[in-house]
């Protein structure tokens, strides 16, 4: 499949590399042409790896992953172009963490809003699925780094899109029983608002290689 | 031990009943004298169970549990009286859920603030420990309702107070390895901001008998 990975940071690199290793054609998108990190990535990632501006990548991809910094995601998607996102599954793994006031970061949108909802509202023809934002990028693409039956959450308004993303997650190593569909994109709120707890746990545990399992009674 | 349980709702009743069953003397506190729910509770809870106004209960307790609705907690604690809370461990299990705009609720304080922090700031002589707000009241007092090594989080600025609360939790059925100290009271933010995810999971699972376990790699 042709996949656009928007964003050249750690998250974009981890996902793009994993997708190439799974045999997909991946274009890494960045704000400006000839982005050094994107070129370096494409050079070393091997066959199937290319790079371009956000718009080039979004036009190329049959599926688009938003791996930009959450506070820059709406601008990045505007640059990608609404027409280039139309009718495509848009996987949003970003968190709108605002570090401008120091640590701990706050969320740019929360409580009665979320980045996932903002994206769906501004790009109504995109089929937005929020997922994987509750684990770090190493765990996203190699869940077996963490023992146990830990889970990946999904939310989105398009059931078919969520099914396709669950299959993509399965190819990363997340079995179907460990993807938890929380409902419509409004549930992105809870997924993003989990981040402050994640950050506290990261501080407590001293590693990002962790996740939560669900235990259910009765 | 003499314990004040502020609040007459499901959470207060569950905790007060558990504490009486463990042999503590418990006074349930409410806003107005002769609260019907508090009287009914004290009548059926047996020896060691009494009721009174918030101030009576806080004066009585060597340890105080805030089980009031989160959006009413600061008022309830003002009524309890700062002097009655001074130097005491004040266990805050409340969530500042605001249902006034319908479902899903929002949080009255979040992102750069939390109820736990507000309480500690307004009552600096109280030794505030946030805990148990991430599970429903049945699981709080009977964690074995849920299988697995699921956890209870703790936060607070007073290490000794957290140790005392961890012992109280152990008496409820939370072994020491399953109480996770997240640090100072600022971590109450993440604990409270987890609630929207909890509510989504509650909707998805159809039961409140659930909790999360931590899985840690490497």
Short mmCIF file of C-alpha atoms in Angstrom, two decimals:
data_model
loop_
_atom_site.label_atom_id
_atom_site.label_comp_id
_atom_site.label_asym_id
_atom_site.label_seq_id
_atom_site.Cartn_x
_atom_site.Cartn_y
_atom_site.Cartn_z
CA UNK A 1 0.00 0.00 0.00
CA UNK A 2 1.14 3.58 -0.59
CA UNK A 3 1.33 5.35 2.76
CA UNK A 4 2.09 8.96 3.69
CA UNK A 5 3.84 9.58 6.98
CA UNK A 6 3.53 13.26 7.88
CA UNK A 7 6.31 14.28 10.25
CA UNK A 8 10.03 13.65 10.43
CA UNK A 9 10.51 13.27 14.19
CA UNK A 10 11.00 10.12 16.23
CA UNK A 11 7.40 9.01 15.83
CA UNK A 12 7.35 9.54 12.07
CA UNK A 13 10.68 7.78 11.63
CA UNK A 14 9.64 4.79 13.73
CA UNK A 15 6.34 4.33 11.89
CA UNK A 16 7.77 4.99 8.43
CA UNK A 17 10.61 2.52 8.98
CA UNK A 18 8.21 -0.14 10.25
CA UNK A 19 5.90 0.37 7.27
CA UNK A 20 8.77 0.03 4.78
CA UNK A 21 9.88 -3.15 6.54
CA UNK A 22 6.37 -4.51 6.05
CA UNK A 23 6.64 -3.92 2.30
CA UNK A 24 4.69 -0.68 1.96
CA UNK A 25 5.72 2.24 -0.24
CA UNK A 26 6.17 5.14 2.17
CA UNK A 27 6.61 8.83 1.48
CA UNK A 28 7.72 10.87 4.48
CA UNK A 29 6.21 14.35 4.33
CA UNK A 30 7.67 17.53 5.79
CA UNK A 31 6.88 21.23 5.77
CA UNK A 32 9.66 22.26 3.39
CA UNK A 33 11.11 20.52 0.37
CA UNK A 34 14.40 18.70 0.82
CA UNK A 35 14.07 18.33 4.60
CA UNK A 36 17.39 16.93 5.85
CA UNK A 37 15.87 14.43 8.25
CA UNK A 38 13.44 13.14 5.63
CA UNK A 39 16.21 12.78 3.03
CA UNK A 40 18.45 10.96 5.50
CA UNK A 41 15.60 8.66 6.42
CA UNK A 42 14.69 7.90 2.78
CA UNK A 43 18.33 7.25 1.94
CA UNK A 44 18.80 4.63 4.62
CA UNK A 45 15.31 3.09 4.76
CA UNK A 46 15.76 1.25 1.48
CA UNK A 47 13.47 0.45 -1.40
CA UNK A 48 10.01 1.93 -1.16
CA UNK A 49 11.08 4.95 0.90
CA UNK A 50 10.75 8.44 -0.53
CA UNK A 51 10.22 11.95 0.81
CA UNK A 52 8.47 15.16 -0.16
CA UNK A 53 6.46 18.09 1.09
CA UNK A 54 3.31 17.48 3.12
CA UNK A 55 1.16 17.92 -0.01
CA UNK A 56 3.27 15.54 -2.09
CA UNK A 57 3.10 12.87 0.57
CA UNK A 58 -0.64 13.23 1.16
CA UNK A 59 -1.30 13.07 -2.58
CA UNK A 60 0.88 9.94 -2.82
CA UNK A 61 -0.63 8.04 0.10
CA UNK A 62 -3.71 5.86 -0.04
CA UNK A 63 -3.56 6.08 3.75
CA UNK A 64 -2.08 9.00 5.72
CA UNK A 65 -0.50 8.97 9.17
CA UNK A 66 -0.30 12.19 11.16
CA UNK A 67 2.97 11.93 13.09
CA UNK A 68 3.61 15.66 13.41
CA UNK A 69 3.85 17.40 16.77
CA UNK A 70 0.30 17.71 18.04
CA UNK A 71 0.42 21.48 18.40
CA UNK A 72 1.51 21.76 14.73
CA UNK A 73 -0.76 19.07 13.29
CA UNK A 74 -3.63 21.23 12.05
CA UNK A 75 -1.20 23.49 10.18
CA UNK A 76 0.57 20.45 8.73
CA UNK A 77 -2.72 18.97 7.53
CA UNK A 78 -3.75 22.29 5.99
CA UNK A 79 -0.45 22.24 4.12
CA UNK A 80 -1.12 18.64 3.09
CA UNK A 81 -4.34 19.88 1.50
CA UNK A 82 -7.92 18.92 2.15
CA UNK A 83 -8.37 17.39 -1.30
CA UNK A 84 -5.34 15.16 -0.77
CA UNK A 85 -6.93 13.81 2.42
CA UNK A 86 -10.45 13.31 1.07
CA UNK A 87 -11.89 9.80 1.42
CA UNK A 88 -8.62 8.53 2.88
CA UNK A 89 -8.05 6.93 6.24
CA UNK A 90 -6.16 9.51 8.30
CA UNK A 91 -4.48 7.90 11.29
CA UNK A 92 -3.79 10.44 14.03
CA UNK A 93 -1.18 9.34 16.57
CA UNK A 94 -0.30 12.83 17.83
CA UNK A 95 -0.76 14.42 21.23
CA UNK A 96 -1.30 18.19 21.46
CA UNK A 97 1.33 18.60 24.18
CA UNK A 98 2.28 22.21 24.82
CA UNK A 99 5.74 22.48 26.41
CA UNK A 100 5.86 26.29 26.16
CA UNK A 101 5.18 26.75 29.88
CA UNK A 102 7.74 24.14 30.92
CA UNK A 103 7.20 20.73 32.49
CA UNK A 104 4.82 19.10 32.86
CA UNK A 105 3.31 20.03 29.49
CA UNK A 106 -0.35 20.93 29.18
CA UNK A 107 -2.69 19.90 26.37
CA UNK A 108 -3.51 22.53 23.77
CA UNK A 109 -7.02 21.11 23.46
CA UNK A 110 -8.73 19.07 26.15
CA UNK A 111 -11.74 18.54 28.38
CA UNK A 112 -14.44 19.60 25.85
CA UNK A 113 -12.26 19.10 22.77
CA UNK A 114 -9.31 17.10 21.42
CA UNK A 115 -6.89 17.14 18.54
CA UNK A 116 -8.60 14.14 16.98
CA UNK A 117 -11.96 15.90 17.01
CA UNK A 118 -10.44 19.12 15.64
CA UNK A 119 -8.90 17.24 12.74
CA UNK A 120 -12.14 15.45 11.90
CA UNK A 121 -14.11 18.72 12.12
CA UNK A 122 -11.72 20.63 9.89
CA UNK A 123 -11.26 17.78 7.39
CA UNK A 124 -14.72 16.22 7.24
CA UNK A 125 -13.94 14.14 4.16
CA UNK A 126 -10.99 12.45 5.85
CA UNK A 127 -11.78 9.25 7.73
CA UNK A 128 -9.96 10.04 10.97
CA UNK A 129 -8.90 7.28 13.34
CA UNK A 130 -7.12 8.17 16.58
CA UNK A 131 -4.81 5.45 17.84
CA UNK A 132 -1.40 4.61 19.35
CA UNK A 133 -1.03 8.03 21.02
CA UNK A 134 -1.03 6.32 24.43
CA UNK A 135 2.31 4.52 23.94
CA UNK A 136 5.72 5.73 22.88
CA UNK A 137 6.87 5.18 19.32
CA UNK A 138 9.03 2.14 20.05
CA UNK A 139 6.05 0.36 21.59
CA UNK A 140 3.77 1.49 18.73
CA UNK A 141 5.72 -0.53 16.20
CA UNK A 142 7.01 -3.30 18.46
CA UNK A 143 4.43 -3.98 21.16
CA UNK A 144 6.30 -7.13 22.23
CA UNK A 145 8.87 -4.84 23.90
CA UNK A 146 6.33 -4.77 26.72
CA UNK A 147 5.09 -8.04 28.25
CA UNK A 148 1.46 -8.87 28.88
CA UNK A 149 -1.81 -8.27 27.16
CA UNK A 150 -1.49 -4.50 26.99
CA UNK A 151 -3.80 -2.64 24.68
CA UNK A 152 -4.04 -0.06 21.89
CA UNK A 153 -7.12 2.16 21.87
CA UNK A 154 -8.95 3.25 18.72
CA UNK A 155 -11.57 5.92 18.16
CA UNK A 156 -13.21 7.34 15.06
CA UNK A 157 -16.54 7.91 13.42
CA UNK A 158 -15.92 5.60 10.43
CA UNK A 159 -16.28 1.92 11.34
CA UNK A 160 -14.65 0.67 8.13
CA UNK A 161 -11.69 2.96 8.66
CA UNK A 162 -11.26 1.65 12.21
CA UNK A 163 -11.30 -1.88 10.85
CA UNK A 164 -8.55 -1.05 8.36
CA UNK A 165 -6.46 0.57 11.07
CA UNK A 166 -6.95 -2.42 13.37
CA UNK A 167 -5.53 -4.59 10.56
CA UNK A 168 -2.57 -2.24 10.19
CA UNK A 169 -2.01 -2.48 13.93
CA UNK A 170 -2.18 -6.26 13.72
CA UNK A 171 0.64 -6.14 11.15
CA UNK A 172 2.66 -4.16 13.74
CA UNK A 173 2.13 -6.90 16.33
CA UNK A 174 -1.10 -5.81 18.05
CA UNK A 175 -3.46 -8.81 17.89
CA UNK A 176 -7.18 -8.07 17.37
CA UNK A 177 -8.02 -8.84 21.00
CA UNK A 178 -5.70 -6.09 22.10
CA UNK A 179 -7.15 -3.24 20.03
CA UNK A 180 -9.93 -1.58 22.01
CA UNK A 181 -12.49 0.43 20.02
CA UNK A 182 -13.71 3.25 22.27
CA UNK A 183 -16.33 4.55 19.85
CA UNK A 184 -16.58 7.79 17.90
CA UNK A 185 -13.84 10.36 17.52
CA UNK A 186 -15.07 12.15 20.64
CA UNK A 187 -13.33 9.41 22.60
CA UNK A 188 -10.05 10.93 21.37
CA UNK A 189 -10.55 13.27 24.31
CA UNK A 190 -9.99 10.54 26.86
CA UNK A 191 -7.11 9.07 24.87
CA UNK A 192 -5.29 12.41 24.79
CA UNK A 193 -6.16 13.34 28.38
CA UNK A 194 -4.45 10.11 29.49
CA UNK A 195 -1.11 11.71 28.59
CA UNK A 196 -0.49 13.49 31.91
CA UNK A 197 -0.88 10.13 33.68
CA UNK A 198 1.42 8.53 31.09
CA UNK A 199 4.01 11.22 31.78
CA UNK A 200 3.80 10.67 35.55
CA UNK A 201 4.22 6.93 35.03
CA UNK A 202 7.18 7.56 32.73
CA UNK A 203 8.80 9.59 35.49
CA UNK A 204 8.02 6.95 38.09
CA UNK A 205 9.10 3.93 36.02
CA UNK A 206 12.13 5.50 34.36
CA UNK A 207 11.30 3.95 30.99
CA UNK A 208 8.88 4.53 28.16
CA UNK A 209 8.56 0.79 27.58
CA UNK A 210 5.29 0.39 29.42
CA UNK A 211 1.60 0.27 28.75
CA UNK A 212 -1.66 -0.64 30.45
CA UNK A 213 -3.68 -3.84 30.31
CA UNK A 214 -7.39 -3.91 30.97
CA UNK A 215 -8.63 -6.16 33.76
CA UNK A 216 -12.37 -6.75 33.76
CA UNK A 217 -14.42 -8.40 36.52
CA UNK A 218 -17.72 -10.22 36.58
CA UNK B 1 -8.83 4.66 64.30
CA UNK B 2 -11.40 7.49 64.25
CA UNK B 3 -12.17 8.31 60.63
CA UNK B 4 -14.35 11.02 59.06
CA UNK B 5 -16.05 10.19 55.77
CA UNK B 6 -17.29 13.41 54.19
CA UNK B 7 -20.12 12.70 51.76
CA UNK B 8 -23.24 10.52 51.88
CA UNK B 9 -23.34 9.25 48.29
CA UNK B 10 -22.37 5.85 46.93
CA UNK B 11 -18.66 6.47 47.38
CA UNK B 12 -18.99 7.70 50.95
CA UNK B 13 -21.30 4.82 51.87
CA UNK B 14 -19.01 2.20 50.35
CA UNK B 15 -15.90 3.53 52.09
CA UNK B 16 -17.62 4.19 55.42
CA UNK B 17 -19.13 0.70 55.48
CA UNK B 18 -15.78 -0.89 54.66
CA UNK B 19 -14.02 1.11 57.37
CA UNK B 20 -16.59 0.09 60.01
CA UNK B 21 -16.18 -3.55 58.94
CA UNK B 22 -12.45 -3.18 59.54
CA UNK B 23 -13.12 -2.02 63.12
CA UNK B 24 -12.71 1.72 62.72
CA UNK B 25 -14.96 4.31 64.35
CA UNK B 26 -16.49 6.22 61.45
CA UNK B 27 -18.48 9.43 61.43
CA UNK B 28 -20.21 10.20 58.14
CA UNK B 29 -20.33 13.94 57.55
CA UNK B 30 -22.92 15.85 55.56
CA UNK B 31 -23.76 19.48 54.86
CA UNK B 32 -26.81 19.68 57.09
CA UNK B 33 -27.53 18.13 60.47
CA UNK B 34 -29.75 15.04 60.50
CA UNK B 35 -29.11 14.10 56.86
CA UNK B 36 -31.46 11.22 56.05
CA UNK B 37 -28.95 9.17 54.11
CA UNK B 38 -26.31 9.57 56.82
CA UNK B 39 -28.77 8.60 59.55
CA UNK B 40 -29.94 5.56 57.60
CA UNK B 41 -26.33 4.54 57.02
CA UNK B 42 -25.34 4.97 60.68
CA UNK B 43 -28.43 3.01 61.82
CA UNK B 44 -27.62 -0.03 59.70
CA UNK B 45 -23.81 0.06 59.73
CA UNK B 46 -23.61 -1.12 63.31
CA UNK B 47 -21.29 -0.31 66.17
CA UNK B 48 -18.76 2.40 65.50
CA UNK B 49 -20.92 4.24 62.94
CA UNK B 50 -22.15 7.75 63.66
CA UNK B 51 -23.10 10.81 61.62
CA UNK B 52 -22.90 14.57 61.88
CA UNK B 53 -22.26 17.79 60.02
CA UNK B 54 -19.04 18.16 58.01
CA UNK B 55 -17.42 20.07 60.89
CA UNK B 56 -18.43 17.48 63.49
CA UNK B 57 -17.04 14.66 61.38
CA UNK B 58 -13.78 16.43 60.56
CA UNK B 59 -13.27 17.30 64.24
CA UNK B 60 -13.93 13.66 65.16
CA UNK B 61 -11.66 12.04 62.61
CA UNK B 62 -7.95 11.43 63.05
CA UNK B 63 -8.03 10.82 59.29
CA UNK B 64 -10.50 12.42 56.86
CA UNK B 65 -11.77 11.04 53.55
CA UNK B 66 -13.22 13.43 50.99
CA UNK B 67 -15.99 11.45 49.28
CA UNK B 68 -18.12 14.42 48.29
CA UNK B 69 -18.93 15.20 44.65
CA UNK B 70 -15.79 16.73 43.19
CA UNK B 71 -17.48 19.96 42.13
CA UNK B 72 -18.74 20.45 45.71
CA UNK B 73 -15.61 19.29 47.55
CA UNK B 74 -13.98 22.66 48.22
CA UNK B 75 -17.20 24.01 49.73
CA UNK B 76 -17.59 20.86 51.79
CA UNK B 77 -14.04 21.15 53.12
CA UNK B 78 -14.57 24.85 53.95
CA UNK B 79 -17.62 23.76 55.94
CA UNK B 80 -15.53 21.05 57.59
CA UNK B 81 -13.20 23.79 58.77
CA UNK B 82 -9.53 24.35 58.19
CA UNK B 83 -8.64 23.86 61.85
CA UNK B 84 -10.41 20.51 61.89
CA UNK B 85 -8.26 19.34 58.96
CA UNK B 86 -4.93 20.66 60.22
CA UNK B 87 -2.13 18.09 60.49
CA UNK B 88 -4.50 15.30 59.45
CA UNK B 89 -4.20 12.98 56.49
CA UNK B 90 -6.93 14.08 54.06
CA UNK B 91 -7.62 11.35 51.50
CA UNK B 92 -9.20 12.79 48.36
CA UNK B 93 -10.98 10.22 46.21
CA UNK B 94 -13.20 12.70 44.33
CA UNK B 95 -13.31 13.64 40.65
CA UNK B 96 -14.40 17.15 39.67
CA UNK B 97 -16.84 15.90 37.05
CA UNK B 98 -19.20 18.55 35.75
CA UNK B 99 -22.38 17.02 34.29
CA UNK B 100 -24.12 20.38 33.80
CA UNK B 101 -23.54 20.35 30.04
CA UNK B 102 -24.72 16.75 29.67
CA UNK B 103 -22.72 13.67 28.74
CA UNK B 104 -19.85 13.14 28.61
CA UNK B 105 -19.01 15.28 31.64
CA UNK B 106 -16.09 17.67 31.62
CA UNK B 107 -13.65 18.29 34.47
CA UNK B 108 -14.14 21.49 36.49
CA UNK B 109 -10.36 21.75 36.90
CA UNK B 110 -7.84 20.14 34.59
CA UNK B 111 -4.80 20.49 32.39
CA UNK B 112 -2.90 23.05 34.52
CA UNK B 113 -4.81 22.31 37.73
CA UNK B 114 -6.71 19.57 39.57
CA UNK B 115 -9.03 19.16 42.50
CA UNK B 116 -6.28 17.50 44.52
CA UNK B 117 -3.98 20.48 44.01
CA UNK B 118 -6.76 22.96 44.79
CA UNK B 119 -7.49 21.20 48.07
CA UNK B 120 -3.83 21.13 49.10
CA UNK B 121 -3.43 24.82 48.16
CA UNK B 122 -6.49 25.95 50.09
CA UNK B 123 -5.82 23.72 53.11
CA UNK B 124 -2.01 23.82 53.42
CA UNK B 125 -2.00 22.26 56.87
CA UNK B 126 -3.88 19.18 55.67
CA UNK B 127 -1.74 16.31 54.41
CA UNK B 128 -3.59 15.63 51.15
CA UNK B 129 -3.27 12.26 49.41
CA UNK B 130 -5.12 11.68 46.16
CA UNK B 131 -6.02 8.05 45.55
CA UNK B 132 -8.70 5.58 44.39
CA UNK B 133 -10.39 8.12 42.10
CA UNK B 134 -9.52 5.95 39.07
CA UNK B 135 -11.81 3.06 40.06
CA UNK B 136 -15.46 2.90 41.02
CA UNK B 137 -16.43 2.63 44.67
CA UNK B 138 -17.07 -1.12 44.64
CA UNK B 139 -13.55 -1.75 43.34
CA UNK B 140 -12.07 0.77 45.82
CA UNK B 141 -13.12 -1.34 48.80
CA UNK B 142 -13.01 -4.79 47.17
CA UNK B 143 -10.28 -4.84 44.54
CA UNK B 144 -10.62 -8.62 44.18
CA UNK B 145 -13.85 -7.98 42.21
CA UNK B 146 -11.45 -7.41 39.33
CA UNK B 147 -8.87 -10.09 38.41
CA UNK B 148 -5.22 -9.44 37.76
CA UNK B 149 -2.58 -7.19 39.21
CA UNK B 150 -4.45 -3.94 38.64
CA UNK B 151 -3.24 -0.88 40.46
CA UNK B 152 -4.22 2.04 42.68
CA UNK B 153 -2.38 5.31 42.13
CA UNK B 154 -1.31 7.68 44.93
CA UNK B 155 -0.07 11.24 44.84
CA UNK B 156 0.68 13.78 47.53
CA UNK B 157 3.39 16.02 48.89
CA UNK B 158 3.67 14.28 52.30
CA UNK B 159 5.57 11.00 52.10
CA UNK B 160 4.49 9.84 55.56
CA UNK B 161 0.88 10.52 54.73
CA UNK B 162 1.18 8.49 51.52
CA UNK B 163 2.65 5.63 53.52
CA UNK B 164 -0.29 5.71 55.93
CA UNK B 165 -2.75 5.75 53.05
CA UNK B 166 -0.97 2.85 51.36
CA UNK B 167 -1.45 0.88 54.61
CA UNK B 168 -5.13 1.79 54.63
CA UNK B 169 -5.39 0.60 51.03
CA UNK B 170 -3.65 -2.63 52.00
CA UNK B 171 -6.37 -3.21 54.60
CA UNK B 172 -8.92 -2.81 51.77
CA UNK B 173 -7.18 -5.51 49.72
CA UNK B 174 -4.64 -3.53 47.69
CA UNK B 175 -1.24 -5.16 48.33
CA UNK B 176 1.80 -2.84 48.53
CA UNK B 177 3.03 -3.89 45.08
CA UNK B 178 -0.18 -2.62 43.55
CA UNK B 179 -0.15 0.91 44.99
CA UNK B 180 1.75 3.16 42.60
CA UNK B 181 3.13 6.40 44.04
CA UNK B 182 3.16 8.97 41.24
CA UNK B 183 4.89 11.70 43.25
CA UNK B 184 3.65 15.05 44.52
CA UNK B 185 0.08 16.26 44.52
CA UNK B 186 0.58 17.76 41.06
CA UNK B 187 0.23 14.21 39.74
CA UNK B 188 -3.43 14.42 40.80
CA UNK B 189 -3.83 16.13 37.43
CA UNK B 190 -3.09 12.97 35.48
CA UNK B 191 -5.15 10.84 37.86
CA UNK B 192 -8.21 13.06 37.36
CA UNK B 193 -7.66 13.54 33.61
CA UNK B 194 -7.81 9.76 33.24
CA UNK B 195 -11.54 9.94 33.96
CA UNK B 196 -12.71 10.60 30.37
CA UNK B 197 -10.87 7.44 29.28
CA UNK B 198 -12.40 5.57 32.23
CA UNK B 199 -15.85 6.73 31.15
CA UNK B 200 -15.25 5.60 27.55
CA UNK B 201 -14.08 2.21 28.81
CA UNK B 202 -17.12 1.98 31.08
CA UNK B 203 -19.34 2.55 28.03
CA UNK B 204 -17.39 0.02 25.97
CA UNK B 205 -17.20 -2.69 28.63
CA UNK B 206 -20.68 -2.26 30.08
CA UNK B 207 -19.43 -2.63 33.64
CA UNK B 208 -17.60 -0.53 36.19
CA UNK B 209 -15.77 -3.60 37.48
CA UNK B 210 -12.55 -2.93 35.63
CA UNK B 211 -9.17 -1.36 36.14
CA UNK B 212 -5.78 -1.13 34.51
CA UNK B 213 -2.60 -3.09 35.18
CA UNK B 214 0.82 -1.73 34.39
CA UNK B 215 3.01 -3.74 32.03
CA UNK B 216 6.65 -2.71 32.00
CA UNK B 217 9.30 -3.85 29.54
CA UNK B 218 13.04 -4.22 29.62
#
